[in-house]
CSV table of C-alpha atoms in Angstrom, one decimal:
chain,number,residue,atom,x,y,z
J,354,MET,CA,-16.2,17.2,-6.9
J,355,LYS,CA,-18.4,19.2,-4.5
J,356,LEU,CA,-20.1,17.9,-1.4
J,357,PRO,CA,-23.7,16.9,-1.7
J,358,ALA,CA,-26.4,18.7,0.2
J,359,ILE,CA,-26.0,17.6,3.8
J,360,THR,CA,-27.7,18.7,7.0
J,361,TYR,CA,-25.1,19.7,9.6
J,362,LEU,CA,-25.7,19.2,13.3
J,363,SER,CA,-23.4,19.7,16.3
J,364,PRO,CA,-24.8,18.3,19.5
J,365,PHE,CA,-23.3,19.0,23.0
J,366,SER,CA,-23.6,15.5,24.5
J,367,ILE,CA,-23.0,11.9,23.7
J,368,GLU,CA,-26.7,11.1,24.6
J,369,GLU,CA,-27.9,13.6,22.0
J,370,THR,CA,-25.5,12.2,19.4
J,371,ILE,CA,-26.7,8.6,19.9
J,372,ALA,CA,-30.3,9.7,19.7
J,373,LEU,CA,-29.6,11.4,16.4
J,374,LEU,CA,-27.8,8.4,15.0
J,375,ASP,CA,-30.6,6.1,16.1
J,376,GLN,CA,-33.3,8.4,14.7
J,377,HIS,CA,-31.8,8.6,11.3
J,378,ASP,CA,-31.2,4.9,11.0
J,379,GLY,CA,-28.0,4.7,9.0
J,380,ASP,CA,-28.4,8.0,7.1
J,381,ALA,CA,-26.2,10.0,9.5
J,382,LYS,CA,-22.4,10.0,9.9
J,383,ILE,CA,-20.2,11.4,12.7
J,384,LEU,CA,-17.7,14.0,11.8
J,385,SER,CA,-14.5,13.9,13.9
J,386,GLY,CA,-11.7,15.5,11.9
J,387,GLY,CA,-13.1,14.5,8.6
J,388,GLN,CA,-9.8,13.8,6.8
J,389,SER,CA,-11.1,10.7,5.2
J,390,LEU,CA,-14.9,11.2,5.4
J,391,MET,CA,-15.1,14.5,3.7
J,392,PRO,CA,-13.2,13.4,0.5
J,393,MET,CA,-15.2,10.2,0.4
J,394,LEU,CA,-18.5,12.2,0.5
J,395,ALA,CA,-17.2,14.6,-2.1
J,396,PHE,CA,-16.3,11.7,-4.5
J,397,ARG,CA,-19.6,9.9,-3.7
J,398,LEU,CA,-17.7,7.0,-2.2
J,399,ALA,CA,-19.8,7.4,0.9
J,400,SER,CA,-23.2,9.0,1.4
J,401,CYS,CA,-25.4,10.4,4.1
J,402,SER,CA,-27.9,13.3,4.5
J,403,ILE,CA,-27.0,14.1,8.1
J,404,LEU,CA,-23.5,15.0,9.3
J,405,ILE,CA,-23.1,15.0,13.1
J,406,ASP,CA,-20.0,17.0,14.3
J,407,ILE,CA,-18.9,16.0,17.8
J,408,LYS,CA,-16.6,18.9,18.3
J,409,ASN,CA,-18.8,20.3,21.1
J,410,ILE,CA,-18.8,17.2,23.3
J,411,ASN,CA,-16.7,17.6,26.4
J,412,GLY,CA,-14.2,14.9,27.4
J,413,LEU,CA,-13.7,13.2,24.1
J,414,ASN,CA,-10.3,15.0,23.6
J,415,GLU,CA,-8.8,13.7,26.8
J,416,ILE,CA,-5.6,11.6,27.2
J,417,VAL,CA,-5.6,9.6,30.4
J,418,VAL,CA,-2.5,7.6,31.6
J,419,SER,CA,-2.8,5.3,34.5
J,420,ASP,CA,-1.0,2.2,35.9
J,421,ARG,CA,-3.4,0.0,34.0
J,422,SER,CA,-3.8,1.7,30.6
J,423,VAL,CA,-3.4,4.6,28.2
J,424,THR,CA,-6.8,5.9,27.1
J,425,LEU,CA,-7.3,8.2,24.2
J,426,GLY,CA,-10.6,10.0,23.7
J,427,ALA,CA,-12.2,9.7,20.3
J,428,ARG,CA,-11.5,13.4,19.5
J,429,VAL,CA,-7.8,13.3,20.4
J,430,ARG,CA,-5.8,14.5,17.3
J,431,TRP,CA,-2.6,13.1,16.0
J,432,ARG,CA,-0.8,16.3,16.9
J,433,ASP,CA,-2.1,15.9,20.5
J,434,ILE,CA,-0.4,12.6,20.7
J,435,GLU,CA,2.8,13.9,19.1
J,436,GLN,CA,3.0,16.9,21.5
J,437,ASN,CA,2.1,15.0,24.7
J,438,THR,CA,5.3,14.6,26.7
J,439,THR,CA,3.8,12.0,29.0
J,440,LEU,CA,3.0,9.7,26.1
J,441,SER,CA,6.6,9.6,25.0
J,442,VAL,CA,7.3,7.5,28.1
J,443,ALA,CA,3.8,6.0,28.7
J,444,HIS,CA,3.4,4.6,25.2
J,445,PRO,CA,6.4,5.4,22.9
J,446,LEU,CA,5.3,2.9,20.2
J,447,LEU,CA,2.1,4.9,19.7
J,448,VAL,CA,4.0,8.2,19.4
J,449,GLU,CA,6.4,6.6,16.9
J,450,ALA,CA,3.6,5.2,14.8
J,451,VAL,CA,1.8,8.6,14.7
J,452,LYS,CA,4.9,10.2,13.1
J,453,HIS,CA,4.2,8.1,10.0
J,454,VAL,CA,0.6,9.4,9.6
J,455,ALA,CA,0.3,11.5,6.5
J,456,HIS,CA,1.3,15.2,6.7
J,457,TYR,CA,1.2,17.9,9.2
J,458,ALA,CA,-2.1,19.3,8.0
J,459,ILE,CA,-3.7,15.9,8.3
J,460,ARG,CA,-2.2,15.3,11.7
J,461,ASN,CA,-3.5,18.6,12.8
J,462,ARG,CA,-7.1,17.6,12.2
J,463,GLY,CA,-7.3,13.8,12.0
J,464,THR,CA,-8.5,12.0,15.2
J,465,VAL,CA,-8.3,8.7,17.0
J,466,GLY,CA,-12.0,7.9,16.6
J,467,GLY,CA,-12.1,9.0,13.0
J,468,SER,CA,-9.3,6.6,12.1
J,469,LEU,CA,-10.7,3.7,14.0
J,470,ALA,CA,-14.2,4.1,12.6
J,471,HIS,CA,-12.9,4.5,9.0
J,472,GLY,CA,-11.1,1.2,9.3
J,473,ASP,CA,-8.5,1.6,6.5
J,474,PRO,CA,-6.3,-1.5,6.6
J,475,ALA,CA,-3.3,0.7,5.6
J,476,SER,CA,-3.7,3.1,8.5
J,477,GLU,CA,-1.2,3.1,11.4
J,478,LEU,CA,-3.6,3.5,14.4
J,479,PRO,CA,-5.7,0.4,13.7
J,480,ALA,CA,-2.5,-1.6,13.4
J,481,VAL,CA,-1.2,-0.3,16.7
J,482,ALA,CA,-4.5,-1.1,18.4
J,483,VAL,CA,-4.4,-4.7,17.1
J,484,ALA,CA,-0.7,-5.2,17.7
J,485,CYS,CA,-0.9,-3.9,21.3
J,486,GLY,CA,-4.1,-5.7,22.3
J,487,ALA,CA,-6.2,-2.6,22.7
J,488,LYS,CA,-9.9,-2.2,23.4
J,489,ILE,CA,-12.2,0.1,21.6
J,490,ASN,CA,-14.9,1.6,23.8
J,491,ILE,CA,-18.3,2.2,22.0
J,492,ILE,CA,-21.5,3.8,23.1
J,493,GLY,CA,-25.0,3.1,21.6
J,494,PRO,CA,-28.6,3.0,22.7
J,495,ALA,CA,-27.9,-0.1,24.8
J,496,GLY,CA,-25.1,1.6,26.6
J,497,LEU,CA,-21.3,1.1,26.7
J,498,ARG,CA,-19.5,-1.9,25.3
J,499,SER,CA,-15.8,-2.7,24.7
J,500,VAL,CA,-14.6,-4.5,21.6
J,501,ASN,CA,-11.1,-6.1,21.3
J,502,ALA,CA,-9.3,-4.4,18.4
J,503,GLU,CA,-8.7,-7.8,16.8
J,504,ASP,CA,-12.4,-8.3,16.5
J,505,PHE,CA,-13.3,-4.7,15.5
J,506,PHE,CA,-11.8,-4.5,12.0
J,507,LEU,CA,-13.8,-6.8,9.7
J,508,ALA,CA,-12.9,-5.8,6.1
J,509,PRO,CA,-11.6,-2.8,4.3
J,510,LEU,CA,-13.5,0.2,5.6
J,511,MET,CA,-15.8,-2.1,7.5
J,512,THR,CA,-15.9,-2.4,11.3
J,513,ALA,CA,-18.0,-3.8,14.2
J,514,LEU,CA,-19.5,-0.3,14.8
J,515,GLU,CA,-23.3,-0.3,14.4
J,516,HIS,CA,-25.0,2.6,12.6
J,517,ASN,CA,-26.4,4.0,15.9
J,518,GLU,CA,-23.1,3.7,17.9
J,519,MET,CA,-20.1,6.0,18.3
J,520,ILE,CA,-16.5,5.4,19.5
J,521,VAL,CA,-15.7,7.2,22.7
J,522,SER,CA,-12.2,6.0,23.4
J,523,LEU,CA,-9.3,3.7,22.6
J,524,GLU,CA,-7.8,1.9,25.6
J,525,LEU,CA,-4.2,0.6,25.3
J,526,PRO,CA,-2.7,-1.7,27.9
J,527,ALA,CA,0.0,0.0,30.1
J,528,TRP,CA,3.5,0.1,28.7
J,529,PRO,CA,6.3,-1.7,30.6
J,530,GLY,CA,9.3,0.5,30.8
J,531,ASP,CA,11.7,-2.2,29.6
J,532,ARG,CA,9.7,-3.1,26.4
J,533,ARG,CA,11.5,-2.8,23.1
J,534,TYR,CA,9.6,-1.7,19.9
J,535,ALA,CA,9.8,-0.4,16.4
J,536,VAL,CA,7.5,0.7,13.6
J,537,LYS,CA,8.6,0.3,10.0
J,538,GLU,CA,6.6,1.1,6.8
J,539,PHE,CA,7.2,1.8,3.2
J,540,ALA,CA,5.2,4.2,1.0
J,541,ARG,CA,5.8,5.5,-2.5
J,542,ARG,CA,6.0,9.1,-1.1
J,543,LYS,CA,6.4,10.3,2.4
J,544,GLY,CA,3.0,10.6,4.0
J,545,ASP,CA,1.2,8.3,1.5
J,546,PHE,CA,-0.6,5.1,2.7
J,547,ALA,CA,1.9,2.3,3.3
J,548,LEU,CA,2.3,-0.5,0.8
J,549,ALA,CA,3.3,-2.5,3.8
J,550,GLY,CA,4.1,-1.9,7.4
J,551,ALA,CA,5.3,-3.8,10.5
J,552,ILE,CA,4.9,-3.1,14.2
J,553,VAL,CA,7.0,-5.1,16.7
J,554,GLN,CA,7.3,-5.1,20.4
J,555,PHE,CA,8.8,-7.5,22.9
J,556,GLU,CA,10.6,-7.7,26.3
J,557,MET,CA,13.7,-9.6,27.3
J,558,LYS,CA,13.8,-12.3,30.0
J,559,ASP,CA,17.0,-14.2,30.8
J,560,GLY,CA,18.6,-13.1,27.5
J,561,CYS,CA,15.6,-14.3,25.4
J,562,ILE,CA,12.7,-12.7,23.7
J,563,ASP,CA,9.6,-12.6,25.9
J,564,GLN,CA,6.0,-11.7,25.1
J,565,PRO,CA,6.5,-10.7,21.4
J,566,ARG,CA,3.7,-9.1,19.5
J,567,ILE,CA,4.1,-8.6,15.7
J,568,GLY,CA,1.6,-6.6,13.7
J,569,ALA,CA,1.3,-5.9,9.9
J,570,PHE,CA,-0.7,-3.4,8.0
J,571,GLY,CA,-1.2,-2.3,4.4
J,572,VAL,CA,-1.1,-5.9,3.0
J,573,GLY,CA,-4.5,-7.4,3.8
J,574,ASP,CA,-8.1,-6.6,4.4
J,575,GLN,CA,-7.5,-5.5,8.0
J,576,PRO,CA,-4.6,-5.0,10.3
J,577,LEU,CA,-3.1,-8.3,11.3
J,578,ARG,CA,-1.4,-10.1,14.2
J,579,LEU,CA,1.4,-12.4,13.0
J,580,SER,CA,1.1,-15.3,15.5
J,581,GLU,CA,3.5,-17.5,13.6
J,582,ALA,CA,6.2,-14.9,13.8
J,583,GLU,CA,5.5,-14.4,17.5
J,584,GLY,CA,5.7,-18.1,18.1
J,585,THR,CA,9.1,-18.3,16.4
J,586,LEU,CA,10.5,-15.4,18.4
J,587,SER,CA,9.2,-16.4,21.9
J,588,GLY,CA,11.8,-17.8,24.1
J,589,SER,CA,14.6,-17.4,21.5
J,590,PRO,CA,17.8,-15.3,21.9
J,591,PRO,CA,17.6,-12.2,19.6
J,592,ASN,CA,19.9,-12.5,16.6
J,593,ALA,CA,19.7,-12.0,12.8
J,594,GLU,CA,19.0,-15.7,12.2
J,595,ILE,CA,15.9,-15.8,14.4
J,596,PHE,CA,14.7,-12.5,13.1
J,597,ALA,CA,14.8,-13.8,9.5
J,598,ARG,CA,13.1,-17.1,10.5
J,599,ALA,CA,10.3,-15.1,12.3
J,600,ALA,CA,9.8,-12.8,9.4
J,601,ALA,CA,9.6,-15.7,6.9
J,602,ALA,CA,7.1,-17.5,9.2
J,603,GLY,CA,5.0,-14.4,9.6
J,604,VAL,CA,4.4,-13.8,5.9
J,605,ALA,CA,4.3,-17.4,4.7
J,606,ASP,CA,0.6,-18.1,4.9
J,607,LEU,CA,-0.8,-14.5,4.7
J,608,ASP,CA,-3.6,-13.8,2.2
J,609,ILE,CA,-1.9,-10.7,0.8
J,610,ARG,CA,-3.8,-8.5,-1.6
J,611,SER,CA,-2.7,-7.1,-5.0
J,612,ASP,CA,-3.8,-3.8,-6.4
J,613,ILE,CA,-2.7,-1.1,-8.8
J,614,HIS,CA,0.1,0.0,-6.4
J,615,ALA,CA,1.8,-3.4,-5.8
J,616,ASP,CA,1.1,-7.1,-6.3
J,617,ALA,CA,0.9,-9.7,-3.6
J,618,ASN,CA,4.4,-11.1,-4.2
J,619,TYR,CA,6.0,-7.7,-3.9
J,620,ARG,CA,4.1,-6.9,-0.7
J,621,ARG,CA,5.0,-10.2,0.8
J,622,ALA,CA,8.7,-9.7,0.2
J,623,LEU,CA,8.5,-6.1,1.4
J,624,LEU,CA,6.7,-7.0,4.6
J,625,GLU,CA,9.3,-9.7,5.3
J,626,THR,CA,12.0,-7.2,5.0
J,627,LEU,CA,10.2,-4.6,7.1
J,628,ILE,CA,9.7,-7.2,9.9
J,629,MET,CA,13.4,-8.1,10.0
J,630,ARG,CA,14.4,-4.4,10.1
J,631,ALA,CA,11.9,-3.6,12.8
J,632,LEU,CA,13.1,-6.5,14.9
J,633,ASP,CA,16.7,-5.5,14.5
J,634,GLU,CA,15.8,-1.9,15.4
J,635,ALA,CA,13.8,-3.0,18.4
J,636,HIS,CA,16.6,-5.2,19.7
J,637,ALA,CA,19.1,-2.4,19.3
J,638,ARG,CA,16.8,0.1,21.1
J,639,ARG,CA,17.6,0.6,24.7
J,640,PRO,CA,14.6,0.8,27.1
J,641,HIS,CA,13.3,4.3,27.4
J,642,ASP,CA,14.9,5.4,24.1
């Protein structure tokens, strides 16, 4: 299908963008990459009469690494993350997750802000944000506010972003050099949305797992933290038995969705397997790998 008639605007400042969003009261959408938005508009799955392209706003494509955090501007593209040599050390889990995003053409245009605002529960970046305890920085008429990633994603394609607000950055906590991690997902074809995915990270202390964080995506209405799995792992020595127990605990009480691609039972079994594989890979990974 073809796009509907839309007025295209390209402001040069955040202030002008917020004013336009506020003025049009929910009838305007921000374009930042457009890899999900444009097809949805074409198929009439979303609608607006005003399209606000933020390509001319300075500073939104910056990647800032400090002792406290890794901050990605809303207009940072997937390819920018892949090609940033600093991030391979400053946040290797993020770089690993981005490798799973779609295809080269999509990674060449898709952006951090676009993915977060779209809020697809099968997307990698929202899952990374939740699993890593990130904050999403948002600007609106009332000024700047930060929302914990776990509170930002409300339902499929529904977030805490108001109609007159825009995402300006994603802030991930600093990455300890000795942290172990893995990202595992399964899709019918390479580059498709995951039927299920798992993100794991943990550190080692006195031979035992310390500060584990386990995330899941593609199985529910939003990216998930698997606290039962984390509790099983914490303080335990890493081995196949504890990994299997943690994976089973993580999926036991999940409200997993069924759709035309896979039913809930299949997704549950798949996610359990992916968690075990991710834990095993993370354990085998040497720090700085």
